[in-house]
Amino acid sequence: MFGLNILRQLSGRTLVTTANACAGQRLMSTGRNPPSTGDDSEASGAQSGDVASENRMQFANSLTSMIHNMGSSVVGRAVPVTNGNPASAYGRLNRILTENNVRRELFLRKRYEKPKYKRQRLRRESHARLFKEEVRRKVHLVMNMRNWGM
């Protein structure tokens, strides 16, 4: 769960709070070294384990500071209700789900899609995106020409 929240935080779509980061920091810092039997090779292994543990701690601390600086308001998959207004929270949740294409993914995963049809669908969607962008540019050009008095 911690890895998923970090990926969301880094992608900038849904942010995690410091509570999740601290839990992840505790999880990352619990790496245990194997018990040593007194050999020198074992002692050097324990030291390298300490270095790895230290690296994990530095990584967790840097992530925690990044999350502190962002000041997020969304915790994992939850949306806070502000001012006792659940309608706005519901709208915010719907916007997040729409931006992340969650409903569309759920719809597409209801049934198995053969690779051939998946390729066709992706190609079709790509062409539709390109066409939409080209139309948008042409409309923008026409509006600019109208402003220029042409």
mmCIF file of C-alpha atoms in Angstrom:
data_model
loop_
_atom_site.group_PDB
_atom_site.id
_atom_site.type_symbol
_atom_site.label_atom_id
_atom_site.label_comp_id
_atom_site.label_asym_id
_atom_site.label_seq_id
_atom_site.Cartn_x
_atom_site.Cartn_y
_atom_site.Cartn_z
ATOM 1 C CA MET A 1 0.000 0.000 0.000
ATOM 2 C CA PHE A 2 2.853 2.365 0.776
ATOM 3 C CA GLY A 3 4.379 1.934 -2.699
ATOM 4 C CA LEU A 4 1.084 2.784 -4.390
ATOM 5 C CA ASN A 5 0.721 5.970 -2.361
ATOM 6 C CA ILE A 6 4.287 7.016 -3.174
ATOM 7 C CA LEU A 7 3.668 6.491 -6.896
ATOM 8 C CA ARG A 8 0.512 8.573 -6.686
ATOM 9 C CA GLN A 9 2.370 11.262 -4.776
ATOM 10 C CA LEU A 10 5.191 11.366 -7.311
ATOM 11 C CA SER A 11 2.791 11.421 -10.259
ATOM 12 C CA GLY A 12 1.081 14.457 -8.768
ATOM 13 C CA ARG A 13 -2.456 13.076 -9.159
ATOM 14 C CA THR A 14 -3.350 12.095 -5.601
ATOM 15 C CA LEU A 15 -1.166 13.113 -2.709
ATOM 16 C CA VAL A 16 -0.476 11.259 0.525
ATOM 17 C CA THR A 17 -0.154 12.784 3.970
ATOM 18 C CA THR A 18 2.587 12.556 6.503
ATOM 19 C CA ALA A 19 0.771 9.831 8.448
ATOM 20 C CA ASN A 20 1.164 7.410 5.547
ATOM 21 C CA ALA A 21 4.751 8.549 5.000
ATOM 22 C CA CYS A 22 5.625 7.936 8.658
ATOM 23 C CA ALA A 23 4.061 4.478 8.478
ATOM 24 C CA GLY A 24 6.119 3.785 5.375
ATOM 25 C CA GLN A 25 9.225 5.097 7.105
ATOM 26 C CA ARG A 26 8.649 2.634 9.949
ATOM 27 C CA LEU A 27 8.138 -0.162 7.438
ATOM 28 C CA MET A 28 11.270 0.712 5.508
ATOM 29 C CA SER A 29 13.455 1.003 8.587
ATOM 30 C CA THR A 30 12.631 -2.442 9.988
ATOM 31 C CA GLY A 31 15.169 -4.267 7.834
ATOM 32 C CA ARG A 32 16.913 -6.752 10.113
ATOM 33 C CA ASN A 33 20.460 -7.981 9.844
ATOM 34 C CA PRO A 34 21.121 -11.727 10.120
ATOM 35 C CA PRO A 35 22.497 -12.800 13.482
ATOM 36 C CA SER A 36 26.299 -12.828 13.423
ATOM 37 C CA THR A 37 28.342 -15.857 14.489
ATOM 38 C CA GLY A 38 31.557 -13.959 15.134
ATOM 39 C CA ASP A 39 33.236 -14.357 11.699
ATOM 40 C CA ASP A 40 34.869 -11.311 10.153
ATOM 41 C CA SER A 41 32.900 -11.873 6.949
ATOM 42 C CA GLU A 42 29.701 -11.840 8.969
ATOM 43 C CA ALA A 43 30.743 -8.590 10.674
ATOM 44 C CA SER A 44 31.354 -6.892 7.333
ATOM 45 C CA GLY A 45 27.941 -8.156 6.179
ATOM 46 C CA ALA A 46 26.342 -6.576 9.228
ATOM 47 C CA GLN A 47 28.069 -3.287 8.476
ATOM 48 C CA SER A 48 26.807 -3.332 4.898
ATOM 49 C CA GLY A 49 23.349 -4.080 6.302
ATOM 50 C CA ASP A 50 23.680 -1.009 8.512
ATOM 51 C CA VAL A 51 24.605 1.049 5.447
ATOM 52 C CA ALA A 52 21.566 -0.298 3.597
ATOM 53 C CA SER A 53 19.374 0.482 6.579
ATOM 54 C CA GLU A 54 20.833 3.975 6.745
ATOM 55 C CA ASN A 55 20.154 4.468 3.018
ATOM 56 C CA ARG A 56 16.557 3.358 3.514
ATOM 57 C CA MET A 57 16.174 5.819 6.369
ATOM 58 C CA GLN A 58 17.576 8.689 4.276
ATOM 59 C CA PHE A 59 15.235 7.803 1.405
ATOM 60 C CA ALA A 60 12.223 7.659 3.737
ATOM 61 C CA ASN A 61 13.169 10.964 5.361
ATOM 62 C CA SER A 62 13.519 12.671 2.002
ATOM 63 C CA LEU A 63 10.102 11.384 0.928
ATOM 64 C CA THR A 64 8.611 12.527 4.205
ATOM 65 C CA SER A 65 10.037 16.023 3.745
ATOM 66 C CA MET A 66 8.716 16.139 0.173
ATOM 67 C CA ILE A 67 5.247 15.226 1.394
ATOM 68 C CA HIS A 68 5.447 17.765 4.236
ATOM 69 C CA ASN A 69 6.311 20.494 1.738
ATOM 70 C CA MET A 70 3.412 19.661 -0.562
ATOM 71 C CA GLY A 71 0.784 20.041 2.167
ATOM 72 C CA SER A 72 -1.655 17.534 0.733
ATOM 73 C CA SER A 73 -5.304 17.310 1.688
ATOM 74 C CA VAL A 74 -6.085 13.870 0.261
ATOM 75 C CA VAL A 75 -5.185 10.765 2.231
ATOM 76 C CA GLY A 76 -4.808 7.665 0.070
ATOM 77 C CA ARG A 77 -8.235 7.050 -1.424
ATOM 78 C CA ALA A 78 -10.155 9.350 0.919
ATOM 79 C CA VAL A 79 -11.480 12.824 0.177
ATOM 80 C CA PRO A 80 -12.051 15.063 3.200
ATOM 81 C CA VAL A 81 -15.465 16.648 3.785
ATOM 82 C CA THR A 82 -14.903 20.354 4.397
ATOM 83 C CA ASN A 83 -17.365 22.737 6.066
ATOM 84 C CA GLY A 84 -19.851 19.900 6.535
ATOM 85 C CA ASN A 85 -20.558 19.851 2.776
ATOM 86 C CA PRO A 86 -20.529 16.256 1.480
ATOM 87 C CA ALA A 87 -21.769 17.337 -1.959
ATOM 88 C CA SER A 88 -18.553 19.202 -2.713
ATOM 89 C CA ALA A 89 -16.496 16.257 -1.437
ATOM 90 C CA TYR A 90 -18.498 13.925 -3.693
ATOM 91 C CA GLY A 91 -17.874 16.232 -6.640
ATOM 92 C CA ARG A 92 -14.156 16.337 -5.829
ATOM 93 C CA LEU A 93 -14.071 12.539 -5.661
ATOM 94 C CA ASN A 94 -15.848 12.289 -9.016
ATOM 95 C CA ARG A 95 -13.362 14.720 -10.561
ATOM 96 C CA ILE A 96 -10.408 12.694 -9.233
ATOM 97 C CA LEU A 97 -11.924 9.459 -10.542
ATOM 98 C CA THR A 98 -12.581 11.023 -13.929
ATOM 99 C CA GLU A 99 -9.079 12.498 -14.225
ATOM 100 C CA ASN A 100 -7.525 9.130 -13.405
ATOM 101 C CA ASN A 101 -9.849 7.201 -15.760
ATOM 102 C CA VAL A 102 -10.863 4.857 -12.937
ATOM 103 C CA ARG A 103 -14.418 4.249 -14.192
ATOM 104 C CA ARG A 104 -13.225 3.621 -17.718
ATOM 105 C CA GLU A 105 -10.629 1.117 -16.510
ATOM 106 C CA LEU A 106 -13.260 -0.692 -14.462
ATOM 107 C CA PHE A 107 -15.559 -0.847 -17.472
ATOM 108 C CA LEU A 108 -12.801 -2.176 -19.717
ATOM 109 C CA ARG A 109 -11.746 -4.814 -17.172
ATOM 110 C CA LYS A 110 -15.231 -6.264 -16.733
ATOM 111 C CA ARG A 111 -14.578 -8.625 -19.602
ATOM 112 C CA TYR A 112 -11.425 -10.010 -21.197
ATOM 113 C CA GLU A 113 -10.300 -8.095 -24.260
ATOM 114 C CA LYS A 114 -8.413 -10.053 -26.867
ATOM 115 C CA PRO A 115 -5.067 -8.510 -27.817
ATOM 116 C CA LYS A 116 -6.183 -7.927 -31.410
ATOM 117 C CA TYR A 117 -9.203 -5.919 -30.309
ATOM 118 C CA LYS A 118 -7.179 -4.100 -27.680
ATOM 119 C CA ARG A 119 -4.687 -2.970 -30.339
ATOM 120 C CA GLN A 120 -7.560 -1.863 -32.571
ATOM 121 C CA ARG A 121 -9.170 0.097 -29.732
ATOM 122 C CA LEU A 122 -5.899 1.774 -28.765
ATOM 123 C CA ARG A 123 -5.213 2.712 -32.388
ATOM 124 C CA ARG A 124 -8.749 4.088 -32.744
ATOM 125 C CA GLU A 125 -8.363 6.145 -29.543
ATOM 126 C CA SER A 126 -5.004 7.465 -30.719
ATOM 127 C CA HIS A 127 -6.456 8.598 -34.048
ATOM 128 C CA ALA A 128 -9.399 10.221 -32.251
ATOM 129 C CA ARG A 129 -6.997 12.137 -29.973
ATOM 130 C CA LEU A 130 -4.957 13.339 -32.954
ATOM 131 C CA PHE A 131 -8.096 14.376 -34.850
ATOM 132 C CA LYS A 132 -9.427 16.263 -31.823
ATOM 133 C CA GLU A 133 -6.132 18.118 -31.410
ATOM 134 C CA GLU A 134 -6.040 19.035 -35.106
ATOM 135 C CA VAL A 135 -9.624 20.348 -35.008
ATOM 136 C CA ARG A 136 -8.789 22.365 -31.884
ATOM 137 C CA ARG A 137 -5.806 23.956 -33.659
ATOM 138 C CA LYS A 138 -7.878 24.778 -36.766
ATOM 139 C CA VAL A 139 -10.630 26.392 -34.671
ATOM 140 C CA HIS A 140 -7.979 28.394 -32.823
ATOM 141 C CA LEU A 141 -6.523 29.534 -36.148
ATOM 142 C CA VAL A 142 -9.939 30.575 -37.469
ATOM 143 C CA MET A 143 -10.669 32.523 -34.275
ATOM 144 C CA ASN A 144 -7.305 34.299 -34.558
ATOM 145 C CA MET A 145 -7.968 35.115 -38.238
ATOM 146 C CA ARG A 146 -11.339 36.573 -37.256
ATOM 147 C CA ASN A 147 -9.624 38.734 -34.622
ATOM 148 C CA TRP A 148 -7.103 39.878 -37.226
ATOM 149 C CA GLY A 149 -10.002 41.040 -39.425
ATOM 150 C CA MET A 150 -9.656 38.489 -42.170
#
